[in-house]
């Protein structure tokens, strides 16, 4: 039996360049990216909890 694996090429085409870019950032810049992502996640969570449109 032959195993056929499906690869999502769109996912790899987006994630690989982003990963390479983030690996080149300085530690201070990485911390800023983490803070921005956390802020966006917090805003998303509060909009879901309070049902703000």
PDB file of C-alpha atoms in Angstrom:
ATOM      1  CA  UNK A   1       0.000   0.000   0.000  1.00  0.00           C
ATOM      2  CA  UNK A   2       1.349   3.402  -0.987  1.00  0.00           C
ATOM      3  CA  UNK A   3       1.027   6.229   1.499  1.00  0.00           C
ATOM      4  CA  UNK A   4       0.101   9.546  -0.087  1.00  0.00           C
ATOM      5  CA  UNK A   5       0.885  12.640   1.935  1.00  0.00           C
ATOM      6  CA  UNK A   6      -0.743  15.945   1.217  1.00  0.00           C
ATOM      7  CA  UNK A   7       1.327  19.078   1.728  1.00  0.00           C
ATOM      8  CA  UNK A   8      -0.268  22.454   2.168  1.00  0.00           C
ATOM      9  CA  UNK A   9       2.117  24.530   0.036  1.00  0.00           C
ATOM     10  CA  UNK A  10       0.393  27.820   0.827  1.00  0.00           C
ATOM     11  CA  UNK A  11       1.105  27.260   4.513  1.00  0.00           C
ATOM     12  CA  UNK A  12       4.796  26.556   3.915  1.00  0.00           C
ATOM     13  CA  UNK A  13       5.120  29.473   1.490  1.00  0.00           C
ATOM     14  CA  UNK A  14       3.862  31.847   4.180  1.00  0.00           C
ATOM     15  CA  UNK A  15       5.397  30.353   7.325  1.00  0.00           C
ATOM     16  CA  UNK A  16       8.957  29.731   6.089  1.00  0.00           C
ATOM     17  CA  UNK A  17       9.701  33.358   5.092  1.00  0.00           C
ATOM     18  CA  UNK A  18       8.079  34.671   8.287  1.00  0.00           C
ATOM     19  CA  UNK A  19      10.136  32.232  10.370  1.00  0.00           C
ATOM     20  CA  UNK A  20      13.350  33.275   8.615  1.00  0.00           C
ATOM     21  CA  UNK A  21      12.522  36.959   9.144  1.00  0.00           C
ATOM     22  CA  UNK A  22      11.735  36.486  12.836  1.00  0.00           C
ATOM     23  CA  UNK A  23      14.950  34.535  13.412  1.00  0.00           C
ATOM     24  CA  UNK A  24      16.965  37.503  12.102  1.00  0.00           C
ATOM     25  CA  UNK A  25      15.413  39.979  14.540  1.00  0.00           C
ATOM     26  CA  UNK A  26      17.313  41.267  17.534  1.00  0.00           C
ATOM     27  CA  UNK A  27      16.163  40.141  21.002  1.00  0.00           C
ATOM     28  CA  UNK A  28      14.671  43.588  21.648  1.00  0.00           C
ATOM     29  CA  UNK A  29      12.690  43.438  18.397  1.00  0.00           C
ATOM     30  CA  UNK A  30      11.508  39.897  19.194  1.00  0.00           C
ATOM     31  CA  UNK A  31      10.232  41.126  22.552  1.00  0.00           C
ATOM     32  CA  UNK A  32       8.323  43.906  20.780  1.00  0.00           C
ATOM     33  CA  UNK A  33       6.748  41.397  18.370  1.00  0.00           C
ATOM     34  CA  UNK A  34       5.699  39.225  21.321  1.00  0.00           C
ATOM     35  CA  UNK A  35       4.136  42.238  23.066  1.00  0.00           C
ATOM     36  CA  UNK A  36       2.254  43.224  19.901  1.00  0.00           C
ATOM     37  CA  UNK A  37       0.973  39.675  19.404  1.00  0.00           C
ATOM     38  CA  UNK A  38      -0.102  39.545  23.041  1.00  0.00           C
ATOM     39  CA  UNK A  39      -1.953  42.834  22.673  1.00  0.00           C
ATOM     40  CA  UNK A  40      -3.781  41.605  19.591  1.00  0.00           C
ATOM     41  CA  UNK A  41      -4.680  38.360  21.331  1.00  0.00           C
ATOM     42  CA  UNK A  42      -5.958  40.277  24.351  1.00  0.00           C
ATOM     43  CA  UNK A  43      -8.058  42.548  22.123  1.00  0.00           C
ATOM     44  CA  UNK A  44      -9.505  39.509  20.330  1.00  0.00           C
ATOM     45  CA  UNK A  45     -10.288  37.773  23.602  1.00  0.00           C
ATOM     46  CA  UNK A  46     -11.983  40.823  25.118  1.00  0.00           C
ATOM     47  CA  UNK A  47     -14.041  41.396  21.968  1.00  0.00           C
ATOM     48  CA  UNK A  48     -15.259  37.802  22.191  1.00  0.00           C
ATOM     49  CA  UNK A  49     -16.003  37.986  25.912  1.00  0.00           C
ATOM     50  CA  UNK A  50     -17.824  41.326  25.744  1.00  0.00           C
ATOM     51  CA  UNK A  51     -19.266  40.705  22.259  1.00  0.00           C
ATOM     52  CA  UNK A  52     -17.974  43.984  20.879  1.00  0.00           C
ATOM     53  CA  UNK A  53     -18.436  44.252  17.127  1.00  0.00           C
TER      54      UNK A  53
END
